[in-house]
Amino acid sequence: MSNFIKGRGAGSHLPGRFERTVSQAEDDGWHAEDSEEFAAPRLRTQVSEETARSIISRNQSPDVGFTQSVNPYRGCEHGCSYCFARPSHAYLNLSPGLDFETRLFAKTNAPELLRRELARPGYVPSPIALGINTDAYQPIERKLRLTRQLIEVFAETRHPFSLITKNALVERDLDLLVPLARDNLVSVHFSVTSLDPRLSARLEPRASAPHARLRAMRTLHEAGVPVGVMVAPVIPWINDQALEAVMEAARDAGAESAGYVLLRLPHEVAPLFRDWLQAHHPDRAAHVMSTVRQARGGKDYDSAFGKRMRGQGVYADLLARRFALAHKRLGYADTPRRSLDCSRFVRPLPPRPASPQGVLF
């Protein structure tokens, strides 16, 4: 079993699937880890600047409600043990395990790139999802403020966008979000996996506590910003019993919409999550993974459209039924679905080309 570090969601530097060489630790019998003198150094978060070549990603997936997204960061310090985005670090020759949550990349030219891409003559406005692959409000945003700068571009161009976060830091940007909400240009969703702060601290060690997310949800709602909740992921026998309670607490905090996603374990996430189960819930680890495979066609994960978010089989069908009943009982179905307004878009002026005359013209 891997040694988990307090405040981190992964227990190892699991090699990525593209690595040609793999290092493996071996016990030499000296048990140095038992000695304070040889204690492993605390892992600190490292942030590198990245100059991105493009910033708007596009998809044609029928499973998500958007076709465009923007991610200002690679990697995520929240350290969620189940994060479906962890395998993306393998493309950087970094570990989807601890590297994903400790070696982060900030796309410092993201606001400039966004303005440039929105200025293209052929650009057709469509709502942009902000911070989908990794959380746009993860802790480093407090200092770097890239997400705020992107929202400023959206405000300048009157471009509609949505965001989903696990961090109450979103309250900081109320001054931008409130006027955008008045023009139906923004919606905010909170991902809440449990109401139990102890379980949340193990699953999502550096995300805001559940009560802080719900408090932020209420604050945004009372300020006029439309909010919703995503119970994501639902993990069999770990947090699935909390589905209705989370939906009810979010409704009380002002959520207009609700959704859920069954646990997804693509590529390296599967062994990392098994490791987490063995460390934190060894008594039910086998039962959890057995149920996951039953809902995934006998595999750890099925990426097929129409199945990857909900699963299939008896457990998945029961979960869908529970959600539908709670959705109706709590009144989510009575709230009209909002469509963000694309008609207000104002194309920004394209950046001036560099002139050999410098500032003379």
Coordinates of C-alpha atoms in Angstrom, one line a residue:
M1 CA 0.0 0.0 0.0
S2 CA 1.3 3.5 -0.8
N3 CA 2.1 6.0 1.9
F4 CA -0.4 8.8 1.7
I5 CA 0.7 12.3 2.6
K6 CA -1.6 14.5 4.6
G7 CA -3.3 17.0 2.3
R8 CA -2.7 15.0 -0.9
G9 CA -5.1 12.8 -2.7
A10 CA -2.7 10.4 -4.4
G11 CA -0.4 8.0 -2.6
S12 CA 2.4 7.7 -5.2
H13 CA 4.1 9.1 -8.2
L14 CA 2.4 6.5 -10.4
P15 CA 4.2 6.5 -13.8
G16 CA 2.2 7.7 -16.8
R17 CA 1.2 5.3 -19.5
F18 CA 3.7 6.8 -22.0
E19 CA 6.8 6.4 -19.7
R20 CA 9.6 4.2 -21.2
T21 CA 11.4 3.6 -17.9
V22 CA 9.8 3.0 -14.5
S23 CA 11.5 3.3 -11.0
Q24 CA 10.4 1.0 -8.3
A25 CA 11.3 1.4 -4.6
E26 CA 12.5 -1.7 -2.7
D27 CA 12.7 -2.3 1.0
D28 CA 16.4 -2.8 1.9
G29 CA 15.5 -3.9 5.4
W30 CA 16.8 -0.8 7.2
H31 CA 13.3 0.7 7.6
A32 CA 14.6 4.2 7.2
E33 CA 11.0 5.5 6.9
D34 CA 10.6 4.8 10.6
S35 CA 13.3 7.3 11.5
E36 CA 12.5 11.0 11.9
E37 CA 16.0 11.7 10.6
F38 CA 15.1 10.1 7.3
A39 CA 11.5 11.3 7.0
A40 CA 10.4 12.1 3.5
P41 CA 10.4 15.8 2.8
R42 CA 7.0 17.4 2.6
L43 CA 5.7 17.8 -1.0
R44 CA 5.2 21.4 -2.0
T45 CA 3.2 22.7 -4.8
Q46 CA 5.3 23.9 -7.8
V47 CA 3.7 26.2 -10.4
S48 CA 5.3 26.8 -13.8
E49 CA 4.3 29.3 -16.4
E50 CA 3.0 28.0 -19.7
T51 CA 2.6 29.9 -22.9
A52 CA -0.4 28.3 -24.5
R53 CA -0.9 28.2 -28.3
S54 CA -4.7 28.2 -28.1
I55 CA -7.2 28.5 -25.2
I56 CA -10.6 27.4 -26.5
S57 CA -11.1 23.6 -26.6
R58 CA -14.0 22.2 -28.5
N59 CA -15.8 18.9 -28.2
Q60 CA -18.7 17.1 -29.9
S61 CA -19.6 14.8 -26.9
P62 CA -23.4 14.3 -26.5
D63 CA -22.7 13.6 -22.8
V64 CA -21.9 17.2 -21.8
G65 CA -24.0 20.4 -22.2
F66 CA -21.3 22.5 -23.9
T67 CA -19.2 22.5 -27.0
Q68 CA -16.5 24.9 -25.9
S69 CA -14.4 25.1 -22.8
V70 CA -11.5 27.1 -21.4
N71 CA -9.0 25.8 -18.8
P72 CA -6.5 28.3 -17.3
Y73 CA -4.5 25.6 -15.4
R74 CA -3.1 22.2 -16.0
G75 CA -3.1 19.9 -12.9
C76 CA -5.1 20.7 -9.8
E77 CA -4.1 21.3 -6.3
H78 CA -7.4 20.1 -4.9
G79 CA -6.0 16.6 -5.2
C80 CA -9.3 14.8 -5.7
S81 CA -8.4 11.1 -5.6
Y82 CA -10.9 10.2 -8.3
C83 CA -10.2 13.1 -10.8
F84 CA -10.8 12.0 -14.4
A85 CA -8.3 14.6 -15.6
R86 CA -5.3 13.0 -13.9
P87 CA -4.2 11.1 -17.0
S88 CA -3.7 14.3 -18.9
H89 CA -0.4 14.8 -16.9
A90 CA 1.0 11.7 -18.6
Y91 CA 1.2 13.8 -21.9
L92 CA 3.7 16.0 -20.0
N93 CA 5.8 13.0 -18.9
L94 CA 4.6 13.6 -15.4
S95 CA 2.9 11.4 -12.9
P96 CA -0.9 11.4 -12.9
G97 CA -0.5 10.7 -9.2
L98 CA 1.3 13.2 -7.0
D99 CA 2.7 15.3 -9.9
F100 CA -0.9 16.1 -11.0
E101 CA -1.6 17.9 -7.7
T102 CA 1.9 19.2 -6.9
R103 CA 3.4 20.2 -10.3
L104 CA 0.9 22.7 -11.8
F105 CA 1.0 24.8 -15.0
A106 CA -0.6 28.3 -15.3
K107 CA -1.4 29.5 -18.8
T108 CA -0.4 33.0 -18.1
N109 CA -1.3 34.2 -21.6
A110 CA -4.9 32.8 -21.4
P111 CA -6.7 36.1 -21.2
E112 CA -4.8 37.5 -24.1
L113 CA -5.5 34.3 -26.2
L114 CA -9.2 34.3 -25.3
R115 CA -9.6 37.9 -26.5
R116 CA -7.7 37.1 -29.7
E117 CA -9.8 33.9 -30.4
L118 CA -13.0 35.7 -29.8
A119 CA -11.9 38.5 -32.2
R120 CA -11.6 36.1 -35.2
P121 CA -14.0 37.1 -37.9
G122 CA -15.4 33.6 -38.2
Y123 CA -16.0 33.0 -34.5
V124 CA -19.6 32.1 -33.7
P125 CA -20.5 32.6 -30.0
S126 CA -21.6 29.6 -28.0
P127 CA -21.5 29.3 -24.2
I128 CA -18.0 28.5 -22.9
A129 CA -17.5 26.2 -19.9
L130 CA -14.8 27.6 -17.7
G131 CA -12.6 25.2 -15.7
I132 CA -13.9 21.8 -16.8
N133 CA -10.7 19.7 -17.0
T134 CA -9.3 21.2 -13.8
D135 CA -10.9 23.6 -11.3
A136 CA -10.5 27.3 -12.4
Y137 CA -10.8 28.3 -8.7
Q138 CA -8.2 25.9 -7.3
P139 CA -6.0 27.5 -4.5
I140 CA -3.3 29.0 -6.8
E141 CA -6.1 31.2 -8.4
R142 CA -6.1 33.3 -5.2
K143 CA -2.7 34.6 -6.2
L144 CA -2.5 34.3 -10.0
R145 CA -6.1 35.5 -10.7
L146 CA -6.1 34.1 -14.3
T147 CA -9.8 33.0 -13.9
R148 CA -10.8 36.5 -12.9
Q149 CA -9.0 37.9 -15.9
L150 CA -10.8 35.5 -18.2
I151 CA -14.1 36.6 -16.6
E152 CA -13.2 40.2 -17.3
V153 CA -12.8 39.3 -21.0
F154 CA -16.2 37.6 -21.0
A155 CA -17.7 40.7 -19.4
E156 CA -16.0 43.0 -21.9
T157 CA -17.3 40.9 -24.9
R158 CA -20.7 40.0 -23.3
H159 CA -19.9 36.4 -24.0
P160 CA -21.9 33.8 -22.1
F161 CA -20.1 31.2 -19.9
S162 CA -20.7 28.7 -17.2
L163 CA -18.4 27.3 -14.5
I164 CA -18.2 24.5 -12.1
T165 CA -16.0 24.5 -9.0
K166 CA -15.3 22.9 -5.6
N167 CA -13.9 26.1 -4.2
A168 CA -15.7 28.9 -2.3
L169 CA -13.1 31.3 -3.7
V170 CA -15.7 32.0 -6.5
E171 CA -17.3 34.5 -4.0
R172 CA -14.4 36.8 -4.6
D173 CA -15.6 37.6 -8.1
L174 CA -19.2 38.5 -7.3
D175 CA -18.6 42.0 -8.5
L176 CA -18.1 40.6 -12.0
L177 CA -20.7 37.7 -11.8
V178 CA -23.7 39.7 -10.6
P179 CA -24.0 42.1 -13.6
L180 CA -23.3 39.3 -16.0
A181 CA -26.1 37.3 -14.3
R182 CA -28.5 40.2 -14.8
D183 CA -28.0 39.8 -18.6
N184 CA -28.2 36.0 -18.5
L185 CA -24.6 35.6 -19.4
V186 CA -23.4 33.3 -16.6
S187 CA -24.3 30.3 -14.4
V188 CA -22.3 28.7 -11.6
H189 CA -22.4 25.0 -10.5
F190 CA -20.8 23.6 -7.4
S191 CA -19.5 20.0 -7.3
V192 CA -20.5 18.5 -3.9
T193 CA -19.7 14.9 -3.2
S194 CA -20.7 14.6 0.4
L195 CA -22.0 16.6 3.4
D196 CA -19.4 14.8 5.7
P197 CA -16.3 17.0 6.1
R198 CA -14.2 14.1 7.1
L199 CA -15.0 12.1 4.0
S200 CA -14.6 15.2 1.9
A201 CA -11.2 15.9 3.4
R202 CA -10.0 12.4 2.3
L203 CA -11.6 12.5 -1.1
E204 CA -10.8 16.1 -2.0
P205 CA -8.0 17.2 0.5
R206 CA -7.5 20.8 -0.7
A207 CA -11.0 21.7 -1.9
S208 CA -13.3 23.8 0.2
A209 CA -15.3 21.9 2.8
P210 CA -18.9 21.0 1.9
H211 CA -20.4 23.6 4.2
A212 CA -18.2 26.3 2.6
R213 CA -19.4 25.3 -0.9
L214 CA -23.0 25.4 0.2
R215 CA -22.5 28.8 1.9
A216 CA -20.9 30.2 -1.3
M217 CA -23.8 28.8 -3.3
R218 CA -26.3 30.6 -1.1
T219 CA -24.3 33.8 -1.3
L220 CA -24.3 33.7 -5.1
H221 CA -28.0 32.8 -5.2
E222 CA -29.0 35.7 -2.9
A223 CA -26.9 38.0 -5.1
G224 CA -28.9 36.9 -8.2
V225 CA -26.4 34.5 -9.8
P226 CA -28.1 31.3 -11.0
V227 CA -26.5 28.3 -9.2
G228 CA -26.7 24.5 -9.5
V229 CA -25.2 21.4 -8.0
M230 CA -23.4 18.4 -9.4
V231 CA -23.1 15.3 -7.2
A232 CA -19.9 14.2 -8.9
P233 CA -18.7 11.6 -8.7
V234 CA -21.1 9.2 -7.1
I235 CA -18.9 6.4 -5.6
P236 CA -20.7 3.1 -4.8
W237 CA -20.7 2.4 -1.1
I238 CA -18.6 5.5 -0.3
N239 CA -20.8 8.5 -0.9
D240 CA -23.8 7.2 -2.9
Q241 CA -26.0 7.2 0.2
A242 CA -25.6 11.0 0.4
L243 CA -27.1 11.7 -3.1
E244 CA -30.5 12.9 -1.9
A245 CA -29.1 14.7 1.1
V246 CA -26.7 16.7 -1.0
M247 CA -29.5 17.6 -3.5
E248 CA -31.7 18.7 -0.7
A249 CA -29.0 20.9 1.0
A250 CA -28.2 22.4 -2.4
R251 CA -31.8 23.2 -3.1
D252 CA -32.1 24.9 0.3
A253 CA -29.0 27.0 -0.6
G254 CA -30.7 28.1 -3.9
A255 CA -29.7 25.6 -6.5
E256 CA -31.9 25.7 -9.5
S257 CA -30.5 22.6 -11.2
A258 CA -28.9 19.3 -10.2
G259 CA -27.0 16.5 -11.9
Y260 CA -24.8 13.6 -11.0
V261 CA -22.0 11.6 -12.6
L262 CA -21.1 8.0 -11.7
L263 CA -17.4 7.4 -10.8
R264 CA -15.1 7.5 -13.8
L265 CA -11.8 5.6 -13.7
P266 CA -10.0 6.2 -17.0
H267 CA -6.4 5.0 -17.6
E268 CA -4.2 5.7 -14.5
V269 CA -7.1 6.9 -12.3
A270 CA -8.1 3.2 -11.7
P271 CA -5.0 2.1 -9.9
L272 CA -4.7 5.4 -8.1
F273 CA -8.2 5.1 -6.8
R274 CA -7.8 1.4 -5.8
D275 CA -4.8 2.6 -3.8
W276 CA -6.9 5.2 -2.1
L277 CA -9.6 2.6 -1.3
Q278 CA -7.1 0.3 0.2
A279 CA -5.6 3.1 2.4
H280 CA -8.9 4.6 3.6
H281 CA -11.6 1.9 3.2
P282 CA -9.9 -1.5 3.0
D283 CA -12.9 -3.3 4.4
R284 CA -15.1 -2.3 1.4
A285 CA -12.5 -1.8 -1.3
A286 CA -13.3 -5.1 -3.1
H287 CA -17.1 -4.4 -2.9
V288 CA -16.7 -0.9 -4.3
M289 CA -14.6 -2.1 -7.3
S290 CA -16.9 -5.0 -7.9
T291 CA -19.9 -2.7 -8.2
V292 CA -18.0 -0.2 -10.4
R293 CA -17.2 -3.0 -12.8
Q294 CA -20.8 -4.2 -12.8
A295 CA -21.9 -0.7 -13.9
R296 CA -19.1 -0.5 -16.5
G297 CA -19.7 -3.7 -18.5
G298 CA -17.2 -5.8 -16.4
K299 CA -14.4 -3.2 -16.8
D300 CA -13.0 -0.5 -14.6
Y301 CA -14.3 2.1 -17.1
D302 CA -16.3 2.3 -20.3
S303 CA -15.7 5.5 -22.2
A304 CA -18.6 5.0 -24.7
F305 CA -20.8 8.0 -25.2
G306 CA -24.1 7.5 -23.4
K307 CA -22.5 5.2 -20.8
R308 CA -19.5 7.0 -19.4
M309 CA -21.4 9.4 -17.2
R310 CA -24.2 7.1 -15.9
G311 CA -23.0 3.5 -16.3
Q312 CA -25.3 0.6 -17.0
G313 CA -26.9 -2.3 -15.3
V314 CA -28.8 -2.8 -12.0
Y315 CA -26.8 -0.4 -9.8
A316 CA -26.7 2.3 -12.5
D317 CA -30.5 2.0 -13.1
L318 CA -31.2 2.2 -9.4
L319 CA -29.0 5.3 -9.0
A320 CA -30.8 7.0 -12.0
R321 CA -34.2 6.2 -10.4
R322 CA -33.1 7.6 -7.0
F323 CA -31.9 10.8 -8.7
A324 CA -35.1 11.2 -10.7
L325 CA -37.3 10.8 -7.7
A326 CA -35.3 13.3 -5.6
H327 CA -35.1 15.7 -8.6
K328 CA -38.9 15.8 -8.7
R329 CA -39.6 15.7 -5.0
L330 CA -37.2 18.7 -4.3
G331 CA -38.7 20.8 -7.1
Y332 CA -35.8 20.9 -9.4
A333 CA -38.1 19.8 -12.3
D334 CA -40.3 22.8 -11.6
T335 CA -37.6 25.3 -12.3
P336 CA -37.4 26.3 -16.0
R337 CA -34.0 25.4 -17.6
R338 CA -32.0 28.5 -18.4
S339 CA -30.3 29.0 -21.7
L340 CA -27.5 31.6 -21.7
D341 CA -27.8 34.5 -24.1
C342 CA -25.5 34.6 -27.1
S343 CA -27.2 37.5 -28.7
R344 CA -25.3 40.1 -26.6
F345 CA -21.8 39.1 -27.9
V346 CA -19.6 42.0 -28.9
R347 CA -16.6 41.0 -30.9
P348 CA -13.5 42.5 -29.5
L349 CA -11.1 44.4 -31.8
P350 CA -8.3 42.2 -33.1
P351 CA -4.9 42.9 -31.7
R352 CA -2.8 45.3 -33.7
P353 CA 0.0 43.6 -35.7
A354 CA 3.5 44.4 -34.5
S355 CA 4.9 47.4 -36.3
P356 CA 8.6 47.9 -37.2
Q357 CA 8.0 51.5 -36.4
G358 CA 7.3 50.7 -32.8
V359 CA 5.3 53.3 -31.0
L360 CA 5.5 56.0 -33.7
F361 CA 2.2 54.8 -35.4

